Amino acid sequence: MLSITPIYAALIAFLFIALSVNVILQRRKGKISVGDHGDKAMIKAMRTQANCAEYAPFALLLIAMVELQGAEAWLVNLLGLLLLAGRLSHAYGFGKTPQTIILRQIGMLLTFLAILVAASAGLILAL
């Protein structure tokens, strides 16, 4: 049974909703109904949201598998915290104007670390 992963999934879902609202606000501000119209702020808002959508589900799936395989709670929490911190850092650093490159880089590093450790732990637990 999953008891830890849903907490991180919910927190990341809140982040994704916030990023989605930012896209909607940019669309209204720029009067852009479809696409980005070459608007740099619109492109940035869309890519910030899309990056979260590209990485978070895969990482959460791996974390859930690790939890379902009986990993210790500390490991599942560590993976969730790495992912959450990574997604928050990336969204803030990438979405800010001008970008805070170091936060963007730290965000991706933490996200990749969560994915790599979850994949490794899942493989080890499966064997």
Tab-separated table of C-alpha atoms in Angstrom, residues 44 92-101:
chain	number	residue	atom	x	y	z
A	44	LYS	CA	8.722	30.649	-20.766
A	92	TYR	CA	11.396	29.151	-9.794
A	93	GLY	CA	14.780	29.476	-11.480
A	94	PHE	CA	13.479	28.900	-15.004
A	95	GLY	CA	10.285	30.924	-14.627
A	96	LYS	CA	11.957	33.995	-13.174
A	97	THR	CA	12.936	36.899	-15.434
A	98	PRO	CA	15.838	36.979	-15.812
A	99	GLN	CA	16.350	33.297	-15.136
A	100	THR	CA	18.276	32.198	-12.084
A	101	ILE	CA	20.393	29.653	-13.917
